[in-house]
Short mmCIF file of C-alpha atoms and ligand atoms in Angstrom, two decimals:
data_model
loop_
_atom_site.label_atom_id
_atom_site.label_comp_id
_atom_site.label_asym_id
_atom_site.label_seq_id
_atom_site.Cartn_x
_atom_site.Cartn_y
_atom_site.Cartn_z
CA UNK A 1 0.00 0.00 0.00
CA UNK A 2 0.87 3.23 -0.13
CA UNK A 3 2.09 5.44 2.55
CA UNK A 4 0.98 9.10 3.41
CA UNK A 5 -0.42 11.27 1.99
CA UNK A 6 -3.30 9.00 1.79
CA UNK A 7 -6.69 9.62 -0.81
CA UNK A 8 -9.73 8.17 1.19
CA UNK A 9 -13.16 7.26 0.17
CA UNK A 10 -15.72 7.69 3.08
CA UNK A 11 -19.09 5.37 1.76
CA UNK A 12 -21.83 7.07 3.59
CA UNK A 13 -23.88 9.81 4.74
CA UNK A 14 -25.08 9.66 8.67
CA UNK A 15 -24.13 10.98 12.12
CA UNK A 16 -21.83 7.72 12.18
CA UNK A 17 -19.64 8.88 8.49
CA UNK A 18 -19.61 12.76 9.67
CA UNK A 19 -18.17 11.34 13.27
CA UNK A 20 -15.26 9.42 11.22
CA UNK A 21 -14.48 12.26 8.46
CA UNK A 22 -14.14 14.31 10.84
CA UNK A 23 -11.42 12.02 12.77
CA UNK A 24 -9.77 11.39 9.33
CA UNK A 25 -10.03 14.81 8.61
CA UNK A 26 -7.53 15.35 11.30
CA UNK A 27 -5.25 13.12 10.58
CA UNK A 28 -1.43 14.08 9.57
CA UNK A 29 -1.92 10.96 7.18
CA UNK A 30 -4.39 12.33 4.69
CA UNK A 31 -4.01 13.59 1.45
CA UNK A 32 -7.92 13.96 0.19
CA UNK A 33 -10.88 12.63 1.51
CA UNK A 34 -13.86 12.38 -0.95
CA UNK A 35 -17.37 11.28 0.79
CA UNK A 36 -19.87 9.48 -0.87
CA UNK A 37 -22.74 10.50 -0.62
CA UNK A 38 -21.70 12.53 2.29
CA UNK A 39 -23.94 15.00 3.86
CA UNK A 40 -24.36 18.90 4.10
CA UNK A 41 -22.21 18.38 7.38
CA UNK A 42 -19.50 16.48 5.99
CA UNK A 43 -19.01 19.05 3.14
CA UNK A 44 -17.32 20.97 5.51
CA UNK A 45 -14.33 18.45 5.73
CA UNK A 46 -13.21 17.52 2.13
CA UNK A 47 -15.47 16.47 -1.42
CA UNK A 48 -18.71 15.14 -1.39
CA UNK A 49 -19.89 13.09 -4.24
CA UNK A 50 -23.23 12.23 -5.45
CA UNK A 51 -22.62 8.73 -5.37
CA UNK A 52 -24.79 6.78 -3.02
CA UNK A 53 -23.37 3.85 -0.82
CA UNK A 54 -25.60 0.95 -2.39
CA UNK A 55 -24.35 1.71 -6.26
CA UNK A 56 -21.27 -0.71 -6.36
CA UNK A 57 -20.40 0.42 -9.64
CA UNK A 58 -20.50 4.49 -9.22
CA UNK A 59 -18.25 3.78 -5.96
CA UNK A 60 -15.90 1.57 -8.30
CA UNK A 61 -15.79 4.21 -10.99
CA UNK A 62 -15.17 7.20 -7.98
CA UNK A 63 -12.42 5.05 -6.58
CA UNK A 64 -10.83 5.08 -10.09
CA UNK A 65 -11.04 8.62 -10.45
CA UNK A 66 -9.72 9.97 -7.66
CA UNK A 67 -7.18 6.96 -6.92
CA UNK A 68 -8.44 5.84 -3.81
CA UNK A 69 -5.28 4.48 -1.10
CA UNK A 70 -8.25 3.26 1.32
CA UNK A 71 -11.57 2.81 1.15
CA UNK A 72 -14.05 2.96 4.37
CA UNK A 73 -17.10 1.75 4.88
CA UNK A 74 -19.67 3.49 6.97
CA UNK A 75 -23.17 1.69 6.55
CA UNK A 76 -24.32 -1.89 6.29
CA UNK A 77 -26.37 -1.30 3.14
CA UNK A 78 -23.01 -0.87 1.14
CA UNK A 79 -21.72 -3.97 2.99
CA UNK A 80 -24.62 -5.86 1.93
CA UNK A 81 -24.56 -4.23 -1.88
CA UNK A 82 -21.30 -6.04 -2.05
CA UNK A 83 -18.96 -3.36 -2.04
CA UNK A 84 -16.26 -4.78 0.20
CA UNK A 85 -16.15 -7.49 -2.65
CA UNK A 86 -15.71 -5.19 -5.52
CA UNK A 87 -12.80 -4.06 -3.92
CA UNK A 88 -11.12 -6.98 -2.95
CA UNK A 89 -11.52 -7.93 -6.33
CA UNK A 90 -9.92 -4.69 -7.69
CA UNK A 91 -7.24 -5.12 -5.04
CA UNK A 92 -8.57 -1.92 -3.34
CA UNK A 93 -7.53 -1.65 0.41
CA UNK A 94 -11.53 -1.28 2.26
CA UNK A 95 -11.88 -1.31 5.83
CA UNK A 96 -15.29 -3.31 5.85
CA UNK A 97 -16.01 -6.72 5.28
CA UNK A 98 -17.66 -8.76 2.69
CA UNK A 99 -21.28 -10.06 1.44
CA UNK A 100 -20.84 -13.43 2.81
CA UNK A 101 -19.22 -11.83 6.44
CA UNK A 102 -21.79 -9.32 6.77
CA UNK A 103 -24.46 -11.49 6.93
CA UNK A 104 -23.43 -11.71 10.49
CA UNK A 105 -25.67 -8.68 10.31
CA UNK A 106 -27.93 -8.65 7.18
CA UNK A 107 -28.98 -12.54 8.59
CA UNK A 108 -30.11 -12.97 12.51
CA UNK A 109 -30.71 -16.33 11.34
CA UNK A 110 -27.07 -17.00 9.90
CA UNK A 111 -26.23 -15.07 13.14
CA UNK A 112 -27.44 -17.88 15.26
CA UNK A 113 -27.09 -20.85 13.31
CA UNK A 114 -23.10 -19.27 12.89
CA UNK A 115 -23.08 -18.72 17.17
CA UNK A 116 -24.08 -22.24 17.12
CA UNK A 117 -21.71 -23.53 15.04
CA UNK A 118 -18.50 -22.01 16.75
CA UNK A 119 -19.71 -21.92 20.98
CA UNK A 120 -20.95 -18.24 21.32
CA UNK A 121 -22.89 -17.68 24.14
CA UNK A 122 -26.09 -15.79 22.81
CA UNK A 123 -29.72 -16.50 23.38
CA UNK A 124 -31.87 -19.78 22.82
CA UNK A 125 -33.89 -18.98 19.46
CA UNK A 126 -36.43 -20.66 16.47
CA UNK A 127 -36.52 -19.11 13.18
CA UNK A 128 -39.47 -19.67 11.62
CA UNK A 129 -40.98 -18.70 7.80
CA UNK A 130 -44.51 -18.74 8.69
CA UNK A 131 -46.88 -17.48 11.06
CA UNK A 132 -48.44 -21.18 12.31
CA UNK A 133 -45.23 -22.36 12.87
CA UNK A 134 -43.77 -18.98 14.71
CA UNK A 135 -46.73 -19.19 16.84
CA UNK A 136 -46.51 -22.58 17.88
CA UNK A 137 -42.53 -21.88 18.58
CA UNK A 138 -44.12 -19.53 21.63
CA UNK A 139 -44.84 -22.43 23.65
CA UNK A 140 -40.49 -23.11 23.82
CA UNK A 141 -40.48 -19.46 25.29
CA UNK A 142 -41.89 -17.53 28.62
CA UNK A 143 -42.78 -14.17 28.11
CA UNK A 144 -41.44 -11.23 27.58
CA UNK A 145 -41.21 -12.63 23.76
CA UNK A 146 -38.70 -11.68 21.93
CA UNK A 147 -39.67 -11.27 18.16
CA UNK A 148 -36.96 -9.94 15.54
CA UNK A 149 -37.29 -9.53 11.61
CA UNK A 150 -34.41 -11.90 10.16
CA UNK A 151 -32.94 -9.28 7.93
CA UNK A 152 -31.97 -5.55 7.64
CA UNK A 153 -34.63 -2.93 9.68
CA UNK A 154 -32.89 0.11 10.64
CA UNK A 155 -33.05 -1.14 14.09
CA UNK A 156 -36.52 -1.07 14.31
CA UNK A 157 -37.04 -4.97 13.38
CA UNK A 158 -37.44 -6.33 17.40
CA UNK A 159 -40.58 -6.42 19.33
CA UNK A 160 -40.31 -6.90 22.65
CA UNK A 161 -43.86 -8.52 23.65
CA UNK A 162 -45.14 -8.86 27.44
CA UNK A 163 -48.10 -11.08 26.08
CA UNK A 164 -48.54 -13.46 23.84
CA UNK A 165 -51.03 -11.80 21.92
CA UNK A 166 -48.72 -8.97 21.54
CA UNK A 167 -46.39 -11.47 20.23
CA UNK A 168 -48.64 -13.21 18.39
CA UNK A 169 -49.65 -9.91 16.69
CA UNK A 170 -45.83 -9.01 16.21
CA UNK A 171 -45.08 -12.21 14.46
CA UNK A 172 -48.30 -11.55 11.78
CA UNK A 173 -46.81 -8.10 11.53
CA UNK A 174 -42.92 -8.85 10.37
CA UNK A 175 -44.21 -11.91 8.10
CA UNK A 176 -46.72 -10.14 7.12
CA UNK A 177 -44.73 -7.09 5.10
CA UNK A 178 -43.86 -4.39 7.71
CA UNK A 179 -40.07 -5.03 7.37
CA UNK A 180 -40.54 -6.24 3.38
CA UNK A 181 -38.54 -8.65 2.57
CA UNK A 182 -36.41 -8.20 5.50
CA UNK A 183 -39.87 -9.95 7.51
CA UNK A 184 -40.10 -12.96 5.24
CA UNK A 185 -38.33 -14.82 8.33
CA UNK A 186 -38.75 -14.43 11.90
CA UNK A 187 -36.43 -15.41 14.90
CA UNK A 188 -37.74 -15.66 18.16
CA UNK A 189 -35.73 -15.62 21.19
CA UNK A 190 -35.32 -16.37 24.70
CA UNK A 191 -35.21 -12.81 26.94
CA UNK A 192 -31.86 -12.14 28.50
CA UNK A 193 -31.66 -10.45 31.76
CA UNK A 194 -28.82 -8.30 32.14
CA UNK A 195 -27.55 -5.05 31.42
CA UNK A 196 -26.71 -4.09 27.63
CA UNK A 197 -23.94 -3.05 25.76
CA UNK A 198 -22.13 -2.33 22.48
CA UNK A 199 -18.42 -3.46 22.14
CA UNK A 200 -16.25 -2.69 19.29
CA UNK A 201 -13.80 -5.64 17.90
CA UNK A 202 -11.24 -4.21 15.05
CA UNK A 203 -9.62 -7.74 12.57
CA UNK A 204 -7.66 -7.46 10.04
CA UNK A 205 -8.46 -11.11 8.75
CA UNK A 206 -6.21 -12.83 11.10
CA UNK A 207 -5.55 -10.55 13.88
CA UNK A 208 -8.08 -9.04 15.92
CA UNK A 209 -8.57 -6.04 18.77
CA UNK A 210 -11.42 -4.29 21.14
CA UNK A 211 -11.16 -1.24 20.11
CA UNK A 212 -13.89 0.23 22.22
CA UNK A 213 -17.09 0.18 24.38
CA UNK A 214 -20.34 2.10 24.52
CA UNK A 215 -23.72 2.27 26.13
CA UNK A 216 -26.64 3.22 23.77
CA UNK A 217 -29.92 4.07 24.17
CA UNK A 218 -32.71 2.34 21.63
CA UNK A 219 -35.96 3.04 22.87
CA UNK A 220 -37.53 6.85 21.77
CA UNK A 221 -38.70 7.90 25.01
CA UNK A 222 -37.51 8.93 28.24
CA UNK A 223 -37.31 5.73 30.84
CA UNK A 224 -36.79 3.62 28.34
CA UNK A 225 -40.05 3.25 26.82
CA UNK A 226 -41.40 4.05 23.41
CA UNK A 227 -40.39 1.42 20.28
CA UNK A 228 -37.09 0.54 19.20
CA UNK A 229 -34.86 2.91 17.44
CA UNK A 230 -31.57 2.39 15.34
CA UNK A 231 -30.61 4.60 18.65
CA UNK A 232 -31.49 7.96 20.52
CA UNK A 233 -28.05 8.96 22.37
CA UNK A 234 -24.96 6.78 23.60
CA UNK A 235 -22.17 7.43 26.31
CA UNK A 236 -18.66 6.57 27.42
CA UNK A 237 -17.39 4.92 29.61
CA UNK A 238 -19.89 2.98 30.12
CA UNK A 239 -19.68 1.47 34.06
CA UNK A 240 -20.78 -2.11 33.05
CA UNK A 241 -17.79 -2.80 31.20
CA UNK A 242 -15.15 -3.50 34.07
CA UNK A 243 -12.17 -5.22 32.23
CA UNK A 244 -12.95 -8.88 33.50
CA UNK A 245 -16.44 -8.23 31.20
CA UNK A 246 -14.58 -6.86 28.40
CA UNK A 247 -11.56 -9.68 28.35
CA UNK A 248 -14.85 -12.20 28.67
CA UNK A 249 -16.17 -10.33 25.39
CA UNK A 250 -12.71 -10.37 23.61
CA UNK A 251 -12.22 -14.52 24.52
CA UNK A 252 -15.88 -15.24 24.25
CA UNK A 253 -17.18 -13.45 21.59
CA UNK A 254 -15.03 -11.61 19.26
CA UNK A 255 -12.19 -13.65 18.76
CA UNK A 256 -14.57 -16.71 18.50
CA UNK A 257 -16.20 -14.99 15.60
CA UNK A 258 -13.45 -13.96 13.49
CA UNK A 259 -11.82 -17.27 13.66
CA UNK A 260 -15.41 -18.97 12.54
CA UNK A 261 -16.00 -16.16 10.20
CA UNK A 262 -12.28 -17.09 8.66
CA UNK A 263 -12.91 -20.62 8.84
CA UNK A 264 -16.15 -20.29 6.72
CA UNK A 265 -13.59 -18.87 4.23
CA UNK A 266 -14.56 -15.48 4.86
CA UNK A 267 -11.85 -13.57 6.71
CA UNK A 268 -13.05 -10.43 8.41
CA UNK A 269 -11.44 -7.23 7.59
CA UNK A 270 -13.49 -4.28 9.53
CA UNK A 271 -15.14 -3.09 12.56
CA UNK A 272 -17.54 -5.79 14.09
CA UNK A 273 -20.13 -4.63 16.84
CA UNK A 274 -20.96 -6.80 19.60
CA UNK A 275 -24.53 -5.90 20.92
CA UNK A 276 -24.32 -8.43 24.38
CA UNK A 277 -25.99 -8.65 27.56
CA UNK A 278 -24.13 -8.80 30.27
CA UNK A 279 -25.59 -11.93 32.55
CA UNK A 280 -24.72 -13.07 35.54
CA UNK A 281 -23.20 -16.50 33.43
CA UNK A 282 -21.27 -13.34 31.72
CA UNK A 283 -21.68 -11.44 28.34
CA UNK A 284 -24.25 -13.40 25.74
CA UNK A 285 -24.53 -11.87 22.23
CA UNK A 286 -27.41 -10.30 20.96
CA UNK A 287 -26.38 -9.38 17.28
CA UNK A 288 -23.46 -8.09 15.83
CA UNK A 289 -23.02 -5.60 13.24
CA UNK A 290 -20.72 -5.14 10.72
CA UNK A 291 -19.92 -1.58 11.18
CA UNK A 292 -19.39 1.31 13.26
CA UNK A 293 -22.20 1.48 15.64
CA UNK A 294 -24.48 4.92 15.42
CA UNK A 295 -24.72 6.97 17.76
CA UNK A 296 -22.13 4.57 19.86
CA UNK A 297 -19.29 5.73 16.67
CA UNK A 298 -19.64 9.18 17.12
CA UNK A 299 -19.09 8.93 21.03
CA UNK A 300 -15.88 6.40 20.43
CA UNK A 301 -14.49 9.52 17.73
CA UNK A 302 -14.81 12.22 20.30
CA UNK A 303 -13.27 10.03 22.84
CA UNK A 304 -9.71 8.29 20.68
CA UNK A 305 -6.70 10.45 21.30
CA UNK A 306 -4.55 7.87 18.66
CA UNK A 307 -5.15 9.00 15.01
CA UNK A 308 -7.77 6.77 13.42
CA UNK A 309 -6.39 6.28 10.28
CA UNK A 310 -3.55 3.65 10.86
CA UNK A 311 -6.05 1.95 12.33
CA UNK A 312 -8.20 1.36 9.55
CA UNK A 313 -5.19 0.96 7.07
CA UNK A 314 -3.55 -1.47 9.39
CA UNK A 315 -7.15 -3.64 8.86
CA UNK A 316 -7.22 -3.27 5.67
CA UNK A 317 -3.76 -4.30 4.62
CA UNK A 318 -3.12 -7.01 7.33
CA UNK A 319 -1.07 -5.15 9.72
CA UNK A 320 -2.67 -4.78 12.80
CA UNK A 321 -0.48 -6.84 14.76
CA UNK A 322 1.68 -4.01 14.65
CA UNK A 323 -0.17 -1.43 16.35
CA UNK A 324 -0.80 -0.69 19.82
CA UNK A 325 -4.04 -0.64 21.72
CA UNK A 326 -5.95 2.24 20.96
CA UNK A 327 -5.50 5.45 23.16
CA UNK A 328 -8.40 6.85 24.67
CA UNK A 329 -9.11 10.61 25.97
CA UNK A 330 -9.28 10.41 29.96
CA UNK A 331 -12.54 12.02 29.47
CA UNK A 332 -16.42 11.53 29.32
CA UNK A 333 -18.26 11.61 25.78
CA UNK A 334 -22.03 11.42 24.95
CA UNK A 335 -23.99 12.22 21.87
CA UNK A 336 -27.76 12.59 22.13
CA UNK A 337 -29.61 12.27 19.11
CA UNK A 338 -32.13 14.89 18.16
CA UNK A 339 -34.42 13.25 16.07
CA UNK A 340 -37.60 14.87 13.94
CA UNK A 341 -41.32 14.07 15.61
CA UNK A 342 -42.74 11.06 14.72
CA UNK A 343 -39.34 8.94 14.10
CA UNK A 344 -39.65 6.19 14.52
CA UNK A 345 -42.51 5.45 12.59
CA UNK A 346 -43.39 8.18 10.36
CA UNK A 347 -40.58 11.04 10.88
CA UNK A 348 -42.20 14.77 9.28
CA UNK A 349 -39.37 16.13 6.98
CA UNK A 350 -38.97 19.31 5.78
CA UNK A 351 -38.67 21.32 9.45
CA UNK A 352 -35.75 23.84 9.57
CA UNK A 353 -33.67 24.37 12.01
CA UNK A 354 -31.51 26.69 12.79
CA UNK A 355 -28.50 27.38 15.39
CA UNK A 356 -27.23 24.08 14.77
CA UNK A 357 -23.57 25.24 13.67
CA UNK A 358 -22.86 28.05 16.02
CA UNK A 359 -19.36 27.70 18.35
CA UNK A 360 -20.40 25.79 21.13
CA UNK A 361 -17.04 25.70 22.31
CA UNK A 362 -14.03 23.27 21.67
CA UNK A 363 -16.25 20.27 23.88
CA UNK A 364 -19.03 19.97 22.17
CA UNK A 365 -19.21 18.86 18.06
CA UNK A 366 -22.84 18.49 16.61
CA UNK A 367 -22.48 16.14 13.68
CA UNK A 368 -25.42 16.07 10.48
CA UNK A 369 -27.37 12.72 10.23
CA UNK A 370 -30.47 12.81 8.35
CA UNK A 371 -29.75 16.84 7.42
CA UNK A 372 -30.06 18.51 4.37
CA UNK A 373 -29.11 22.30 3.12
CA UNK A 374 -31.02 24.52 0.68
CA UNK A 375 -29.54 26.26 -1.92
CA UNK A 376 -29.46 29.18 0.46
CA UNK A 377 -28.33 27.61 3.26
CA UNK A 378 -31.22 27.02 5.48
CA UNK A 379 -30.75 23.48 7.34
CA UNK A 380 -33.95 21.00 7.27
CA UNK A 381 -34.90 17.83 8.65
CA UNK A 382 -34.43 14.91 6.11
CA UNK A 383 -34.37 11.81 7.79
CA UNK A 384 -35.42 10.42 11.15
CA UNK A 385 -32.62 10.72 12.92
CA UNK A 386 -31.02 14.46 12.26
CA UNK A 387 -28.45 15.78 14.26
CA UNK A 388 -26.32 14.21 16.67
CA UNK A 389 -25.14 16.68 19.78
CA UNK A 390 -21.71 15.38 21.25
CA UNK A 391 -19.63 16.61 23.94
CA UNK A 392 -16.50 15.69 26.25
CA UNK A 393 -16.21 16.33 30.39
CA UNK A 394 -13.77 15.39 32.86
CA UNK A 395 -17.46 13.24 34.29
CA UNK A 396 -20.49 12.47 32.56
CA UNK A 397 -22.53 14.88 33.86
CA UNK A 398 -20.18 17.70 32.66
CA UNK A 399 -20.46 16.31 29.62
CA UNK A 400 -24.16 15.82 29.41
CA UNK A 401 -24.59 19.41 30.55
CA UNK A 402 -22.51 20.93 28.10
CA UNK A 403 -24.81 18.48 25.36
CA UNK A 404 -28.19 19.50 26.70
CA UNK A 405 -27.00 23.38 26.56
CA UNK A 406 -26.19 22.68 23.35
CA UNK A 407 -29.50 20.98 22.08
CA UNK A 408 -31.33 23.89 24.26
CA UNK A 409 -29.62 26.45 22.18
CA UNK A 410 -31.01 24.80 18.96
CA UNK A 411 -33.95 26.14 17.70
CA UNK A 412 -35.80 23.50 15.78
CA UNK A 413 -39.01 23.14 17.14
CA UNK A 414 -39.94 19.72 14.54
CA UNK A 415 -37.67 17.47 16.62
CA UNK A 416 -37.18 16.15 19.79
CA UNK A 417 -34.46 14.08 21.96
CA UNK A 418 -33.87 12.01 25.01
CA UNK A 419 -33.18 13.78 28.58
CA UNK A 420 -32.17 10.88 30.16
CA UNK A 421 -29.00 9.78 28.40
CA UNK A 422 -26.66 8.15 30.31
CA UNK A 423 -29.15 7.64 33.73
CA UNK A 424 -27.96 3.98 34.20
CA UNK A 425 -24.40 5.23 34.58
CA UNK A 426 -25.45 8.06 36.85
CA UNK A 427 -27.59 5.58 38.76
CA UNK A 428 -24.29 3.72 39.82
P1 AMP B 501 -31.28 -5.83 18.22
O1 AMP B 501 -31.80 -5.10 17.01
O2 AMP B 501 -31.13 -7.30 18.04
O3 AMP B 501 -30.07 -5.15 18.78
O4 AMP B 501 -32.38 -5.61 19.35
C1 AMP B 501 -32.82 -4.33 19.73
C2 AMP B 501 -32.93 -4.25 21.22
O5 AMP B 501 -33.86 -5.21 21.73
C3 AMP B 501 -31.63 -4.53 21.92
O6 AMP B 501 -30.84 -3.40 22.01
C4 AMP B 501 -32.10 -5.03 23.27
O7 AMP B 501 -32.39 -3.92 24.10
C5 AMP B 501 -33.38 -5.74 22.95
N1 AMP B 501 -33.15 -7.18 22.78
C6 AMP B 501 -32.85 -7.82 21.63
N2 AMP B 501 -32.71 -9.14 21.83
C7 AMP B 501 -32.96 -9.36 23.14
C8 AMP B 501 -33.00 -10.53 23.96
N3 AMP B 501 -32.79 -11.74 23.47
N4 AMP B 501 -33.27 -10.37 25.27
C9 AMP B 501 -33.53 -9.13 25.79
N5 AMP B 501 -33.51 -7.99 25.06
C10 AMP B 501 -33.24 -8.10 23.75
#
């Protein structure tokens, strides 16, 4: 590979891709960083192109053009449009894994049957492809049900039912077209008791590292209630991973999955995010992704003190048994999402907002999710999810204070966010 000054292809266009071109952006390594399809906040930190992250052969063609050194994957959609393929086949160095190796997100069934197959604790499970059968599957489980979509839902594929009618009714739901063809299969699992979290596992095909741990937030409301999100705010450190938990997650989980992933011929060359519970028996899986997490990325950026960019090099070319453990800030981060009313279900578009890129001081960065600019610079709503307000603190409630100022100095009155990020950790 080549070394520095290094041209870099950002796929993507959420909080999660403005969080990491904004860490590449400050690294000594780069040369150019092109973003594709970017967002109105990610204009601000090199080229966006109109190229969007499913379309495997625009990406190809930009990668051409503007002789890419690295390519990096932000969202599971380009993962599962086969992008990290393309490039391996053009000999392009990608941080991001392949078709077959992301179906350890794109697939909760492959996810289980694959746990199964290499000793990962996770949860007991039936997948099922029709509603008589998923129904009758209830009687293995005692409520609360657990009901996920097998494929790709933005987060939003699990129902968590306290009856069986609820469950009953969740199971017609995903078969019967709410997730499209992500629904045509349902897994139903045992409920784990424990206390959640998302832990990040860098590989480079062979040789693997944490590089990272996060709590998130999924549900919309306040106290945890509302439905499921792809995630409403995230923090760091999170108190429930003391090292014995995370050493269990490296040994139990992570290093277990690259060496099955590899042994299914697929080596794993990426970011993999381990959603567990922590038990009392110790940390059980509940999915992975094959990406950055989002929000949980943009709290890991504000909170790594080592440049990024040898790190996703090293993973891509097969060389991260030479580098360290990551550094990390001695600090507190959060991000709490501000999100336009109705997400999840039906999010109202169009809203504008303004204040959102004043100084808020060197603490606090406010990344663009689902944001968009008009021609004369007004910012609107655009998505569900819309801007992301992260800050730093020497404790978490420094740092939440300096968020919530922030969100309170945002005039947009179309959204809404959390208040409560963080409680479990200021519970302790
Ligand atoms: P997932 O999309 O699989 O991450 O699930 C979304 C959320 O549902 C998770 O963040 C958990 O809070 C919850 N969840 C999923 N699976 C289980 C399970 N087996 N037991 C308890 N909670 C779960």
């Amino acid at each position: 590979m080549k070394t520095a000054p290094l041209n870099i292809l950002l796929v993507g266009s959420g909080g999660r891709e403005h969080a990491l071109a904004w860490k590449i952006a400050a690294s000594p390594l780069l040369g150019r960083l092109v973003m594709a399809p970017g967002n109105a906040g990610m204009a601000a930190l090199g080229e966006v192109r109109p190229v969007k992250a499913t379309d495997v052969d625009g990406l190809m063609a930009l990668v051409k053009e503007i002789e890419a050194d690295l390519v990096v994957i932000g969202p599971e959609s380009a993962v599962e449009a086969g992008l990290g393929d393309a490039l391996a086949a053009a000999n392009v160095p990608c941080f991001g894994p392949t078709r077959f190796a992301g179906q350890l997100e794109t697939s909760k069934a492959f996810t289980k049957g694959f746990a199964d197959r290499h000793g990962l604790p996770t949860a007991a499970y039936r997948v099922c492809d029709d509603a008589a059968s998923a129904k009758a599957a209830l009687d293995a489980f005692s409520p609360p049900y657990v009901i996920k979509a097998d494929g790709l839902a933005a987060g939003k594929g699990v129902v968590i039912a306290e009856t069986r009618a609820d469950a009953e009714a969740a199971i017609d739901a995903t078969l019967g077209g709410r997730f499209g063809a992500a629904g045509a299969r349902v897994v139903i699992e045992e409920f784990l008791v424990g206390e959640i979290g998302s832990c990040f596992a860098l590989c480079d095909g062979t040789t693997s590292m944490l590089f990272g741990a996060v709590q998130d937030h999924k549900r919309a409301y306040d106290g945890e209630t509302g439905p499921n999100t792809g995630g409403m705010g995230a923090y760091a450190p999170a108190p429930v991973f003391t090292p014995e938990l995370l050493d269990q997650v490296r040994t139990r989980l992570a290093e277990p999955a690259f060496a099955g992933i590899a042994a299914e011929g697929a080596p794993y060359r990426g970011v993999l995010f381990v959603e567990l519970m922590a038990t009392a028996d110790g940390p059980r899986l509940v999915e992975f992704n094959v990406r950055f997490g989002d929000p949980e990325c943009q709290v890991l950026m504000l909170r790594l003190e080592s440049d990024l960019v040898p790190y996703l090099v090293a993973c891509a070319c097969g060389r991260l048994g030479e580098m360290p453990p990551p550094v990390w800030r001695d600090e507190h981060a959060v991000c709490v999402v501000m999100a336009a009313d109705g997400y999840p279900e039906s999010p109202v578009v169009g809203s504008i907002i303004r204040g959102a890129e004043q100084d808020f001081g060197p603490e606090v960065v406010v990344f663009h999710a689902g944001a968009a600019r008009d021609a004369d610079g007004t910012l609107r709503a655009a998505g569900g999810r819309v801007l992301n307000v992260c800050a730093r603190g020497a404790t978490l409630r420094e740092a939440l204070d300096r968020a919530y100022s922030a969100v309170d100095s945002i005039d947009w009155p179309g959204g809404f966010c959390r208040r409560d990020i963080g409680w479990r950790a200021l519970a302790r």
